[in-house]
């Protein structure tokens, strides 16, 4: 199954959270928080303004983004958990 986001929505795959702290302490899986970073795997065509013109999204497929902890809707596709967000839920694009 494949997903195609509509309007200004994007589909993000959460990135794995670090299981060690900077000082070397290993965190158990139950104590780790949900990651707030992900990789964009699909982008919708954009929403339309009042005049009917399309507003193209700023994020692109393959970019790493930051989003709110409780943002979006989680869905399972082919055994992997994905997140469907509006573009406005993205806080920043991470440049490596």
C-alpha positions as a Python dict, from the first residue, in 0.01 Angstrom:
ca = {
    (1, 'X'): (0, 0, 0),
    (2, 'X'): (125, 350, -73),
    (3, 'X'): (5, 683, 61),
    (4, 'X'): (-29, 1007, -132),
    (5, 'X'): (-83, 1307, 96),
    (6, 'X'): (-339, 1568, -4),
    (7, 'X'): (-320, 1948, 14),
    (8, 'X'): (-51, 2072, 255),
    (9, 'X'): (0, 1743, 436),
    (10, 'X'): (328, 1553, 457),
    (11, 'X'): (414, 1197, 557),
    (12, 'X'): (705, 1154, 797),
    (13, 'X'): (887, 846, 924),
    (14, 'X'): (1010, 898, 1280),
    (15, 'X'): (1383, 861, 1328),
    (16, 'X'): (1510, 630, 1600),
    (17, 'X'): (1580, 793, 1935),
    (18, 'X'): (1928, 766, 2082),
    (19, 'X'): (1940, 491, 2346),
    (20, 'X'): (2248, 638, 2516),
    (21, 'X'): (2293, 977, 2675),
    (22, 'X'): (2598, 1193, 2604),
    (23, 'X'): (2758, 1063, 2925),
    (24, 'X'): (2713, 698, 2816),
    (25, 'X'): (2409, 600, 3023),
    (26, 'X'): (2192, 343, 2843),
    (27, 'X'): (1820, 428, 2844),
    (28, 'X'): (1564, 144, 2850),
    (29, 'X'): (1303, 154, 2574),
    (30, 'X'): (1020, 231, 2816),
    (31, 'X'): (1195, 542, 2946),
    (32, 'X'): (1275, 686, 2603),
    (33, 'X'): (1040, 952, 2471),
    (34, 'X'): (895, 947, 2121),
    (35, 'X'): (1138, 1114, 1883),
    (36, 'X'): (1043, 1457, 1757),
    (37, 'X'): (1250, 1423, 1439),
    (38, 'X'): (1166, 1244, 1121),
    (39, 'X'): (1241, 1204, 754),
    (40, 'X'): (988, 1332, 502),
    (41, 'X'): (886, 1048, 270),
    (42, 'X'): (598, 1218, 83),
    (43, 'X'): (470, 1573, 32),
    (44, 'X'): (128, 1684, -91),
    (45, 'X'): (89, 1931, -378),
    (46, 'X'): (8, 2222, -144),
    (47, 'X'): (-302, 2404, -33),
    (48, 'X'): (-488, 2671, -228),
    (49, 'X'): (-527, 3034, -125),
    (50, 'X'): (-851, 3235, -151),
    (51, 'X'): (-781, 3313, -517),
    (52, 'X'): (-743, 2946, -608),
    (53, 'X'): (-366, 2963, -654),
    (54, 'X'): (-164, 2672, -518),
    (55, 'X'): (81, 2744, -235),
    (56, 'X'): (372, 2501, -281),
    (57, 'X'): (505, 2342, 43),
    (58, 'X'): (852, 2445, 166),
    (59, 'X'): (958, 2094, 274),
    (60, 'X'): (1084, 1833, 28),
    (61, 'X'): (1106, 1454, 26),
    (62, 'X'): (1419, 1329, 202),
    (63, 'X'): (1459, 1626, 437),
    (64, 'X'): (1490, 1576, 813),
    (65, 'X'): (1234, 1783, 1007),
    (66, 'X'): (1146, 1869, 1365),
    (67, 'X'): (783, 1860, 1476),
    (68, 'X'): (579, 1886, 1794),
    (69, 'X'): (566, 1591, 2030),
    (70, 'X'): (191, 1539, 1987),
    (71, 'X'): (158, 1666, 1629),
    (72, 'X'): (-4, 1474, 1347),
    (73, 'X'): (-186, 1147, 1309),
    (74, 'X'): (-1, 814, 1344),
    (75, 'X'): (-82, 546, 1086),
    (76, 'X'): (59, 198, 1023),
    (77, 'X'): (146, 107, 666),
    (78, 'X'): (306, -227, 578),
    (79, 'X'): (419, -278, 938),
    (80, 'X'): (593, 58, 980),
    (81, 'X'): (450, 351, 1176),
    (82, 'X'): (424, 676, 983),
    (83, 'X'): (305, 1021, 1083),
    (84, 'X'): (75, 1239, 872),
    (85, 'X'): (132, 1608, 949),
    (86, 'X'): (21, 1941, 815),
    (87, 'X'): (310, 2150, 691),
    (88, 'X'): (233, 2406, 964),
    (89, 'X'): (309, 2137, 1229),
    (90, 'X'): (673, 2125, 1112),
    (91, 'X'): (884, 2348, 1336),
    (92, 'X'): (1213, 2337, 1142),
    (93, 'X'): (1416, 2160, 875),
    (94, 'X'): (1741, 2008, 1006),
    (95, 'X'): (2049, 2080, 793),
    (96, 'X'): (2330, 1832, 850),
}
